[in-house]
XYZ file of C-alpha atoms in Angstrom:
679
model
C 4.778 -3.810 40.347
C 7.220 -5.701 42.572
C 7.127 -5.261 46.342
C 9.948 -3.195 47.794
C 12.619 -4.738 50.019
C 12.751 -3.629 53.671
C 15.787 -3.307 55.933
C 16.170 -2.203 59.554
C 19.260 -1.148 61.441
C 21.330 1.582 63.062
C 23.033 4.314 61.063
C 26.629 3.435 61.850
C 28.419 6.053 59.767
C 27.487 8.716 57.214
C 30.096 8.403 54.450
C 28.942 11.300 52.274
C 26.148 13.891 52.211
C 25.406 16.582 49.666
C 24.027 19.403 51.797
C 22.243 21.004 48.826
C 20.085 18.070 47.708
C 20.356 15.705 50.692
C 21.903 12.824 48.706
C 23.499 10.576 51.327
C 25.725 7.491 51.436
C 25.733 5.697 54.789
C 26.606 2.444 56.531
C 23.683 0.653 58.165
C 24.457 -1.797 60.976
C 22.065 -4.772 60.795
C 22.525 -7.479 63.405
C 26.206 -8.098 62.908
C 26.522 -7.061 59.267
C 26.879 -3.722 57.534
C 25.017 -2.525 54.460
C 25.878 0.472 52.290
C 22.751 2.535 51.631
C 22.194 5.494 49.288
C 19.321 7.899 48.759
C 17.949 11.370 49.453
C 18.183 11.319 53.240
C 18.769 14.876 54.471
C 17.517 14.292 58.021
C 19.112 11.012 58.992
C 21.792 11.207 61.676
C 24.357 8.710 62.950
C 23.067 6.452 65.704
C 19.438 6.538 64.546
C 17.422 3.339 64.244
C 15.608 3.311 60.895
C 13.359 1.051 58.863
C 13.872 1.671 55.155
C 12.253 0.372 51.980
C 13.773 0.319 48.521
C 15.772 -2.074 46.353
C 19.259 -3.486 45.942
C 21.466 -2.090 43.166
C 24.921 -2.982 41.858
C 27.402 -0.097 41.629
C 30.179 -0.506 39.045
C 32.903 0.595 41.474
C 31.441 0.055 44.969
C 29.468 -3.138 44.521
C 26.139 -4.016 46.172
C 24.150 -1.127 47.681
C 20.644 -0.574 49.020
C 18.808 2.336 47.423
C 16.397 3.846 49.974
C 13.148 5.253 48.599
C 11.387 5.855 51.920
C 12.163 5.384 55.590
C 10.961 6.047 59.110
C 12.918 6.601 62.279
C 12.151 4.085 65.020
C 12.249 4.936 68.707
C 15.082 3.069 70.475
C 13.454 0.318 72.546
C 16.066 -0.510 75.180
C 18.817 1.151 77.188
C 21.573 -0.163 74.880
C 19.880 1.346 71.831
C 19.254 4.614 73.690
C 22.890 4.906 74.729
C 23.987 4.223 71.181
C 21.642 6.894 69.795
C 22.498 9.621 72.330
C 26.235 9.013 72.060
C 26.320 8.977 68.268
C 26.602 12.745 67.909
C 22.944 13.103 66.993
C 22.525 15.371 70.040
C 24.980 18.260 70.091
C 27.088 18.341 73.254
C 26.385 14.705 74.209
C 29.247 12.295 73.638
C 29.584 8.584 74.349
C 30.635 9.020 78.009
C 27.810 11.430 78.880
C 25.270 9.266 77.041
C 26.377 6.277 79.113
C 25.872 8.245 82.371
C 22.390 9.424 81.286
C 21.232 5.918 80.397
C 22.844 4.442 83.531
C 20.807 6.917 85.623
C 17.420 6.540 83.912
C 17.602 3.178 82.082
C 14.768 2.352 79.672
C 12.913 5.450 80.931
C 15.531 7.789 79.419
C 13.521 8.951 76.408
C 10.407 9.729 78.471
C 12.497 11.715 80.960
C 14.025 13.774 78.117
C 10.626 14.488 76.570
C 8.477 15.009 79.694
C 10.836 15.860 82.594
C 13.974 17.296 80.964
C 14.935 19.184 84.155
C 15.786 15.805 85.734
C 18.735 15.430 83.331
C 20.537 17.828 85.691
C 20.711 14.914 88.148
C 23.453 13.475 85.897
C 27.005 14.611 86.613
C 28.212 17.048 83.941
C 24.742 18.338 82.979
C 23.610 21.768 84.110
C 19.991 22.911 84.021
C 20.741 24.942 80.902
C 22.337 21.980 79.147
C 19.399 19.781 80.164
C 17.029 22.194 78.438
C 19.243 22.286 75.324
C 19.287 18.463 75.096
C 15.501 18.306 75.454
C 15.056 21.019 72.839
C 17.257 19.173 70.330
C 15.370 15.918 70.824
C 12.055 17.763 70.427
C 13.257 19.517 67.253
C 14.387 16.259 65.686
C 11.058 14.644 66.537
C 9.178 17.658 65.143
C 11.217 17.570 61.977
C 10.548 13.874 61.545
C 6.814 14.412 62.083
C 6.834 17.234 59.542
C 8.567 15.034 56.968
C 5.972 12.296 57.512
C 3.221 14.936 57.194
C 4.681 16.251 53.913
C 5.232 12.779 52.492
C 1.510 12.201 52.954
C 0.995 14.804 50.203
C 3.440 13.093 47.885
C 6.322 15.462 48.659
C 9.737 13.840 48.203
C 12.238 13.835 51.055
C 14.669 16.350 49.543
C 11.873 18.793 48.731
C 10.291 18.194 52.131
C 13.582 19.139 53.774
C 13.654 22.436 51.847
C 10.068 23.202 52.852
C 10.698 22.494 56.525
C 13.908 24.554 56.542
C 11.961 27.467 55.060
C 8.891 27.390 57.315
C 9.758 25.305 60.387
C 6.698 24.672 62.577
C 4.623 26.983 60.353
C 4.653 24.373 57.590
C 1.297 22.903 58.731
C -0.444 26.282 58.686
C 0.978 27.349 55.334
C 0.104 24.093 53.625
C -3.458 24.199 54.847
C -4.051 27.922 54.240
C -2.028 28.724 51.111
C 0.249 26.019 49.664
C 0.868 28.286 46.655
C 3.148 30.385 48.861
C 5.728 27.625 48.440
C 5.966 28.405 44.721
C 7.044 31.958 45.645
C 9.445 31.121 48.458
C 11.150 27.844 47.609
C 13.337 26.962 44.640
C 12.232 23.646 43.190
C 8.549 24.149 44.040
C 6.666 25.392 41.019
C 3.012 26.156 40.518
C 2.166 22.650 39.349
C 3.672 21.022 42.446
C 1.888 23.490 44.728
C -1.352 23.007 42.772
C -1.145 19.235 43.163
C -0.703 19.610 46.924
C -3.538 22.146 47.072
C -5.835 19.699 45.278
C -5.111 17.024 47.887
C -5.756 19.499 50.696
C -9.025 20.635 49.145
C -8.221 24.222 48.096
C -11.016 25.541 45.806
C -10.343 25.753 42.072
C -11.265 29.459 42.019
C -9.316 30.289 45.185
C -7.716 33.716 45.107
C -4.402 32.143 46.097
C -4.606 29.682 43.203
C -5.480 32.292 40.569
C -2.689 34.675 41.611
C -0.134 31.876 41.718
C -1.328 30.576 38.339
C -1.050 34.003 36.694
C 2.455 34.452 38.147
C 3.343 31.037 36.768
C 2.107 31.979 33.275
C 4.161 35.208 33.345
C 7.283 33.348 34.474
C 6.762 30.688 31.804
C 6.612 33.468 29.248
C 10.111 34.570 30.290
C 11.337 31.092 29.359
C 9.993 31.845 25.857
C 11.967 35.104 25.804
C 9.157 37.522 26.775
C 9.413 40.069 29.580
C 5.650 40.760 29.427
C 2.427 39.370 27.937
C -0.531 41.210 26.418
C -3.395 40.970 28.886
C -5.651 38.950 26.502
C -2.849 36.416 25.978
C -2.204 36.195 29.736
C -5.895 35.625 30.508
C -6.248 33.048 27.731
C -3.243 31.066 28.966
C -4.461 31.471 32.536
C -7.863 30.066 31.579
C -6.216 27.062 29.897
C -4.121 26.421 32.995
C -6.643 27.109 35.751
C -10.033 26.438 34.144
C -11.270 29.800 35.505
C -13.165 32.466 33.551
C -11.186 35.580 32.496
C -13.546 37.897 34.406
C -12.646 36.123 37.635
C -8.928 36.411 36.861
C -9.069 40.152 36.110
C -9.905 40.963 39.738
C -6.960 38.851 40.917
C -4.730 40.579 38.365
C -5.668 43.989 39.753
C -4.913 42.748 43.278
C -1.504 41.519 42.068
C -0.823 44.997 40.670
C -1.811 46.586 44.022
C 0.466 44.133 45.846
C 3.266 44.986 43.355
C 3.470 41.374 42.177
C 2.616 42.511 38.639
C 2.748 45.748 36.652
C 0.045 46.659 34.118
C 0.774 49.214 31.409
C -0.997 50.431 28.267
C 0.571 50.562 24.816
C -0.821 53.157 22.405
C -3.216 51.823 19.753
C -1.499 50.992 16.444
C -4.435 52.318 14.432
C -6.842 55.143 15.060
C -10.032 53.899 16.689
C -8.397 50.797 18.243
C -8.300 50.285 21.981
C -4.929 50.690 23.709
C -3.273 47.328 24.401
C -2.817 46.458 28.075
C 0.355 44.524 28.818
C 1.315 42.735 32.033
C 4.798 42.294 33.496
C 5.959 40.212 36.406
C 7.066 43.153 38.548
C 10.756 42.199 38.690
C 10.982 42.271 34.872
C 9.249 45.635 34.608
C 11.705 47.274 36.981
C 14.608 45.430 35.345
C 13.583 46.810 31.968
C 12.971 50.296 33.417
C 16.381 50.366 35.085
C 18.058 49.147 31.875
C 16.393 51.905 29.846
C 17.465 54.536 32.392
C 21.109 53.435 32.275
C 21.104 53.355 28.465
C 19.922 56.952 28.324
C 22.574 57.982 30.867
C 25.248 56.588 28.540
C 23.714 58.212 25.462
C 25.734 61.424 25.503
C 27.526 63.255 22.718
C 31.287 63.559 22.909
C 33.029 66.783 21.954
C 34.834 65.765 18.792
C 35.509 67.619 15.537
C 33.953 65.684 12.641
C 36.507 66.842 10.100
C 39.354 65.792 12.379
C 37.731 62.385 12.925
C 37.430 61.819 9.175
C 41.109 62.729 8.661
C 42.131 60.169 11.319
C 39.971 57.521 9.634
C 41.734 58.255 6.320
C 45.110 57.721 7.997
C 43.905 54.421 9.509
C 42.729 53.208 6.078
C 46.107 54.002 4.582
C 48.175 52.584 7.464
C 46.285 49.307 7.844
C 45.281 48.992 4.164
C 41.599 49.020 5.003
C 38.991 50.260 2.552
C 35.797 51.456 4.223
C 32.592 52.320 2.418
C 30.564 55.368 3.398
C 28.369 53.571 5.939
C 31.412 51.988 7.605
C 33.071 55.418 7.874
C 29.821 56.787 9.310
C 29.875 54.011 11.910
C 33.413 54.926 13.029
C 32.461 58.615 13.189
C 29.347 57.836 15.265
C 31.433 55.652 17.588
C 33.819 58.567 18.134
C 30.981 61.034 18.691
C 28.588 58.987 20.775
C 28.556 57.590 24.268
C 26.351 54.775 22.970
C 25.965 53.550 19.382
C 24.636 50.465 17.650
C 26.227 48.800 14.623
C 24.028 46.285 12.848
C 24.004 44.395 9.566
C 23.652 40.940 8.076
C 26.465 38.471 7.261
C 29.160 39.718 4.902
C 28.340 43.413 5.341
C 31.661 44.317 6.940
C 30.847 44.530 10.672
C 34.199 42.984 11.643
C 36.160 45.335 9.365
C 34.317 48.259 10.923
C 35.086 47.020 14.450
C 38.774 46.768 13.532
C 38.723 50.339 12.222
C 37.115 51.500 15.484
C 39.768 49.675 17.525
C 42.586 51.295 15.501
C 40.947 54.717 15.908
C 40.562 54.446 19.697
C 44.041 52.929 20.134
C 45.514 55.918 18.298
C 43.694 58.130 20.810
C 45.333 56.231 23.682
C 42.031 54.881 25.021
C 41.578 51.607 26.956
C 39.375 49.214 24.967
C 37.516 46.130 26.254
C 36.081 43.569 23.821
C 33.452 41.034 24.877
C 30.727 38.729 23.594
C 27.967 36.696 25.288
C 29.489 33.239 24.658
C 32.916 31.685 24.637
C 32.668 30.811 20.935
C 31.694 34.357 19.987
C 34.518 35.781 22.115
C 36.986 33.415 20.465
C 35.836 34.470 16.978
C 36.109 38.126 18.011
C 39.682 37.590 19.206
C 40.638 35.864 15.943
C 38.991 38.566 13.796
C 40.446 41.594 15.601
C 43.776 40.339 16.899
C 42.809 41.765 20.310
C 41.844 39.688 23.315
C 38.110 39.341 23.804
C 36.323 37.545 26.629
C 32.811 36.598 27.616
C 30.669 39.281 29.221
C 30.555 37.080 32.338
C 34.336 37.115 32.592
C 34.463 40.841 31.842
C 32.128 41.455 34.780
C 34.113 39.015 36.965
C 31.357 36.607 37.845
C 31.687 35.064 41.274
C 29.700 33.881 44.275
C 27.498 30.962 45.192
C 24.594 31.343 42.768
C 21.824 29.233 41.334
C 20.876 28.631 37.728
C 19.036 31.881 37.276
C 20.970 34.624 35.553
C 18.876 37.054 37.568
C 20.732 35.974 40.721
C 24.261 36.056 39.374
C 26.738 38.021 41.433
C 29.286 40.050 39.509
C 32.283 41.696 41.132
C 32.008 44.481 38.571
C 28.912 46.537 39.307
C 27.779 50.081 40.175
C 30.057 50.113 43.227
C 33.023 48.670 41.326
C 32.639 49.751 37.680
C 34.759 48.698 34.716
C 37.869 50.776 34.218
C 37.564 51.257 30.455
C 37.237 54.114 27.951
C 35.584 52.031 25.218
C 33.615 48.773 25.470
C 32.648 46.886 22.313
C 30.117 44.056 22.638
C 29.698 41.690 19.672
C 26.811 39.273 18.966
C 24.398 41.488 20.872
C 21.391 39.505 19.606
C 22.334 36.807 22.161
C 22.250 39.172 25.147
C 19.158 38.943 27.376
C 17.760 41.583 29.730
C 19.501 40.137 32.827
C 22.963 40.232 31.272
C 22.356 43.649 29.703
C 21.333 45.093 33.061
C 24.418 43.624 34.746
C 26.673 45.031 32.008
C 25.187 48.525 32.139
C 25.414 48.553 35.943
C 29.203 48.269 35.609
C 29.605 51.090 33.065
C 29.870 54.727 34.112
C 28.596 57.576 31.893
C 31.466 58.853 29.772
C 32.511 55.357 28.751
C 31.779 54.681 25.085
C 29.598 51.596 24.609
C 29.388 50.097 21.109
C 26.852 47.332 20.532
C 27.327 45.134 17.458
C 24.997 42.476 16.114
C 22.440 41.284 13.582
C 18.876 41.910 14.724
C 17.612 39.267 12.287
C 19.457 36.478 14.070
C 17.614 34.371 16.627
C 16.991 36.294 19.852
C 18.582 35.426 23.167
C 17.659 32.280 25.061
C 16.800 34.412 28.097
C 14.005 36.996 28.318
C 14.134 40.141 26.227
C 15.028 40.969 22.602
C 17.475 43.638 23.696
C 19.194 44.455 20.399
C 16.006 44.432 18.325
C 14.167 46.627 20.826
C 17.048 49.117 20.959
C 17.072 49.407 17.170
C 13.287 49.727 16.941
C 13.244 52.421 19.620
C 15.275 54.771 17.364
C 16.456 56.501 20.542
C 20.150 55.895 19.928
C 22.629 56.376 17.075
C 22.285 53.377 14.748
C 24.334 52.481 11.683
C 22.980 49.676 9.532
C 25.402 48.061 7.063
C 23.679 46.672 3.974
C 26.363 46.362 1.298
C 27.601 42.794 0.782
C 31.312 42.951 0.016
C 32.878 41.129 -2.907
C 34.617 38.490 -0.838
C 31.419 37.728 1.089
C 29.342 37.823 -2.084
C 31.353 34.873 -3.390
C 29.894 32.807 -0.570
C 26.466 31.438 -1.372
C 25.904 30.950 2.345
C 26.013 34.725 2.812
C 24.078 35.473 -0.379
C 21.355 32.939 0.409
C 21.037 34.190 3.988
C 20.159 37.624 2.627
C 17.812 36.130 0.022
C 15.915 34.191 2.688
C 15.628 37.322 4.819
C 14.317 39.305 1.840
C 11.840 36.577 0.884
C 13.666 35.771 -2.379
C 13.962 32.314 -3.930
C 17.151 30.348 -3.224
C 18.795 28.486 -6.127
C 19.409 24.831 -5.233
C 21.420 23.565 -8.201
C 24.414 22.351 -6.132
C 26.844 24.296 -8.305
C 27.927 26.330 -5.314
C 31.295 26.095 -3.584
C 29.838 26.218 -0.073
C 26.040 25.734 -0.235
C 24.562 22.347 -1.135
C 21.151 20.756 -0.998
C 21.033 16.960 -0.963
C 17.521 15.544 -1.018
C 17.153 12.070 0.531
C 13.977 10.346 1.757
C 15.059 7.030 3.288
C 16.232 7.208 6.903
C 18.999 4.640 6.419
C 20.308 6.514 3.395
C 20.279 9.807 5.347
C 22.339 8.175 8.104
C 24.929 6.941 5.579
C 25.114 10.312 3.799
C 25.582 12.168 7.104
C 28.344 9.883 8.329
C 30.131 10.009 4.955
C 29.910 13.799 4.772
C 31.131 14.363 8.331
C 33.850 11.718 8.460
C 35.259 11.855 4.898
C 34.013 14.371 2.344
C 33.561 17.661 4.236
C 36.837 17.497 6.253
C 38.818 17.252 2.993
C 36.669 19.811 1.171
C 36.719 22.565 3.831
C 40.009 21.580 5.534
C 38.437 20.837 8.891
C 38.343 18.051 11.447
C 35.139 15.989 11.874
C 34.705 17.453 15.383
C 34.628 20.955 13.847
C 31.478 20.081 11.873
C 28.070 20.582 13.487
C 24.867 18.784 12.486
C 21.557 20.504 13.188
C 18.209 18.758 13.490
C 14.862 20.267 14.524
C 13.819 17.424 16.827
C 15.147 15.503 19.829
C 13.307 12.191 19.463
C 12.863 9.935 16.445
C 15.135 8.322 13.888
C 16.600 11.679 12.858
C 16.408 13.293 16.278
C 19.359 14.531 18.338
C 19.512 11.507 20.616
C 19.635 8.899 17.851
C 21.997 10.864 15.604
C 24.375 11.383 18.521
C 24.627 7.630 19.068
C 25.239 6.987 15.358
C 27.884 9.723 15.107
C 29.610 8.515 18.267
C 29.751 4.976 16.835
C 31.605 6.117 13.699
C 33.523 9.190 14.860
C 34.574 8.040 18.324
C 34.206 4.236 18.553
C 35.126 2.322 21.725
C 38.775 1.427 22.202
C 40.830 -0.241 24.966
C 42.585 3.042 25.736
C 39.352 5.081 26.004
C 37.594 5.158 29.367
C 33.821 5.421 29.236
C 30.841 5.649 31.548
C 27.260 4.548 31.107
C 24.686 7.141 32.116
C 20.946 6.953 31.551
C 21.280 4.307 28.840
C 23.882 6.347 26.946
C 27.646 6.071 26.834
C 29.970 8.891 27.735
C 33.447 8.282 26.272
C 36.838 9.981 26.233
C 37.162 11.901 22.978
C 33.447 12.768 22.801
C 32.500 16.268 21.822
C 30.084 17.798 24.327
C 28.043 20.945 24.612
C 27.091 22.698 27.832
C 23.385 23.461 27.626
C 22.888 25.145 30.982
C 24.729 28.037 32.561
C 26.752 26.668 35.460
C 28.084 29.698 37.267
C 29.696 27.673 40.055
C 31.836 25.439 37.849
C 35.515 26.052 38.501
C 37.819 26.090 35.483
C 41.478 26.644 34.761
C 43.489 27.587 31.669
C 46.746 25.676 31.252
C 49.793 26.667 29.259
C 51.854 24.547 26.887
C 53.608 22.739 29.721
C 50.425 22.112 31.675
C 51.083 24.987 34.085
C 47.902 26.704 35.279
C 47.886 30.237 33.873
C 44.435 31.361 34.984
C 41.545 30.177 37.140
C 37.928 31.244 37.177
C 34.293 30.205 37.494
C 31.484 29.691 35.037
C 30.741 27.428 32.078
C 27.933 28.692 29.877
C 25.180 27.507 27.608
C 26.633 26.800 24.148
C 30.233 26.200 25.268
C 31.695 23.293 23.285
C 34.394 21.021 24.569
C 36.109 17.641 24.383
C 36.134 14.982 27.087
C 39.801 14.437 27.867
C 39.563 11.950 30.714
C 37.071 9.932 32.759
C 38.048 8.432 36.096
C 35.460 5.720 36.811
C 36.620 5.257 40.395
C 36.495 8.851 41.602
C 33.778 9.674 39.073
C 35.686 12.750 37.953
C 35.463 13.953 34.381
C 37.812 16.441 32.712
C 36.512 18.497 29.797
C 38.643 20.810 27.708
C 36.552 23.637 26.306
C 37.345 25.613 23.206
C 38.244 28.655 25.274
C 40.937 26.606 26.980
C 38.906 26.135 30.137
C 39.369 22.834 31.849
C 36.957 22.116 34.743
C 39.077 20.442 37.355
C 36.695 18.398 39.515
C 33.264 17.375 38.352
C 31.869 15.093 41.033
C 29.144 12.490 40.938
C 26.380 14.752 42.161
C 27.301 17.309 39.519
C 27.530 14.600 36.879
C 23.937 13.596 37.576
C 22.662 17.148 37.334
C 23.384 17.754 33.638
C 21.045 17.210 30.762
C 21.447 15.892 27.263
C 24.487 17.199 25.434
C 25.623 17.033 21.889
C 26.795 14.926 20.219
C 26.807 11.838 22.402
C 24.558 11.343 25.393
C 23.007 12.562 28.613
C 25.691 13.785 30.992
C 26.247 16.285 33.726
C 29.147 18.663 33.674
C-alpha cells in the first residue's frame, strides 16, 4: 500500500459544495501556488489552514486535482495567518477590515484572547460586548465541531457521515456514542445497524446489550420490508436475529416485549391453521402495522354499495356492446355490473383473459353516465400501455397524486399534493397492474380518495409482487372482503399466442411443448458461452426486429444473474458494442470502468422523486413539467456534455430530465443495458 501524499495550505476559495453530502471543490493556496482539491469536506471554511492527505488525480475536463481523504485544521501561527483566517468569512460578521483591527490590537495573542478573554474584543472599534460574545461563540463552535469530527474519525466514521452525526446530536455526540451508539441507526439516514454495531464493538458495548438486541431486531424487521414483507413470524424473526447477533432466542424475547411496550414493534397472533396447533405470533415494525391498519380502514370505507338497478345496468351494457362492437362473456359483463354497483371492486385474471376489453367496457359505461374517470398505473410503461389500450389518457399513480416536495429515497416519506386534505376530484378511478403496488403507494392513493368515489383495481395476482413491502392485490383477493371478478376464459385471439397459452400452463403446473413450431414462443438450447453471445446478438440485431417488426432497442434480454459471462454487466457491454458502437458523432463518458454513450438505452432502477422532467412537443416547446423518475422507467440517452457533466435522457413517457449534475450522476447504480450510471 503506497503512502499518501500530504499538502498544506490556506483554503483560498470554495468553488462548489454539495450541502447534502459535503462534496467540496476548493482552491488551496500553497506558498505562492494554487491547487484544486476535491473531497468530502463539509466543515472546511475559506481562510482555514489545513494539512490534508490523499492523492493526485487527473480530471478529463479540469486537469490535475488533489483528492483529499483526510485532513486536520491547523491553528494559525502568526498575526498574518490570523488576520487572513478571521477576515475570510469563516466568522460571521467579521470582514477583512474588522479582522485587521482585531489582529492589530492583539497581535499573535489574538486567538488566546478570543478563546479565554472574549470580552476584551470590545476594546476594538466596531465591536460591542454582544458582538464580542458572538465571535467567541462561533470560534468555540468551530473548534468543538472539529474536535467532534476528529473524535468520530477515531471510530472509522467518514467525514460526510460524521457531519450528519454532529448536526443531529451536537455536543451530545460523545454521550450518545458511549452510552448507546445504536440510537444513530434510528435517528440518522445513512447509519444502519451494521455501522452502529461496528462502532459499538470499538467502544466496548456488550454483545448481549439491550440496546444492541433491540436495534438488531429492528434491523431484521426493516430488512424484511426490502424483501416485500410487512411482518415476520416470531420464530423467523428470532432465528434471523440469532444469526445476526449471536444471542439466544430466549434473551431476545424479553427485548421484543420491551419493544412492543415502547411501541417500536407490534405483536399479533394469527389463528392456527389446523385444530390443535398453536396460534402463530407475528411481529411488525410498528410503522408498518399502523400503515396496514390504516389502509384496511380506508378500503372498508370505500366498500359501499351504490344504488343502481341491475336490469338497467345490463341494458346499458348491451347498448355499449352494440355501439362499440364489443362482445363480452358472462364474467366480463359481471365485472362491469359489479363496477357499477360497488364503491370498490377487484378485476383479476391471467394474460389473454380480456381484462383490457372489460376496462374499456367500464370506461364506456361510466362515460355514458357523465362521470369523471381517472386512469393510472404504478409505472410509466404500464401507464403508456393503458393509454394505448383504452384510447384514454393514463398516468402514473405518482403523477395522479401530484408528487412534490424535497424527499428522500423512501416511498414512505413521499409528499403528495393530493391527500386527505386535498382529495382527487374524480367519480371513478381505475388502477391497472395492481400487483406492482406496494403498501406505501396504496396508502397514499387511498388517502386521496373520498368515500363515494368508485375505485376499480385491476391486475394479475400471479404476477411477481411489488418491489416494495406488501402483496396488496393478493392479500385483497385472499381476504374475500370485497367484490372480486376473476376472468379465466382465454379468448381466441390470445389463445393463438403460445406465450399466453404457456403462461397459463406454467401456472397450472402443465408441461410446456418446446418444439419451436410456434409463431411467438421459441426455445433455443445452447451450451457454449461464445455461441450464446453470437445467438443473442444475431437475434436482437437482425432476426427478431424483422420477425416481430420492432427496433433492437424495443427488445429486452433477461438474465438471472449480475456477474459472470452471462450476467447483466457482461451482456450489457457486448450488446452496447454491437447495437451502439462508438462513433465520432457520439459523445461518451467513462464511469466506474464502463462507458456511457449517446444512444444507449438505460433503465432507472431507483425511485428519484426529486428529478425534474419536462415533456416537449413536436417543435421542442415545453408542454409540461414535473418531478419524479421511477424504478423501471426506460429511456434513451440523447446527449452527454462532458464539460458541464450534464446528461439528457428521453424516457418513454416523453419525460426529459433537464439537468443531471455530477453529484447526481455519481449517485446512480447499474442500469441496463450498458453500464453503471447515475441519473
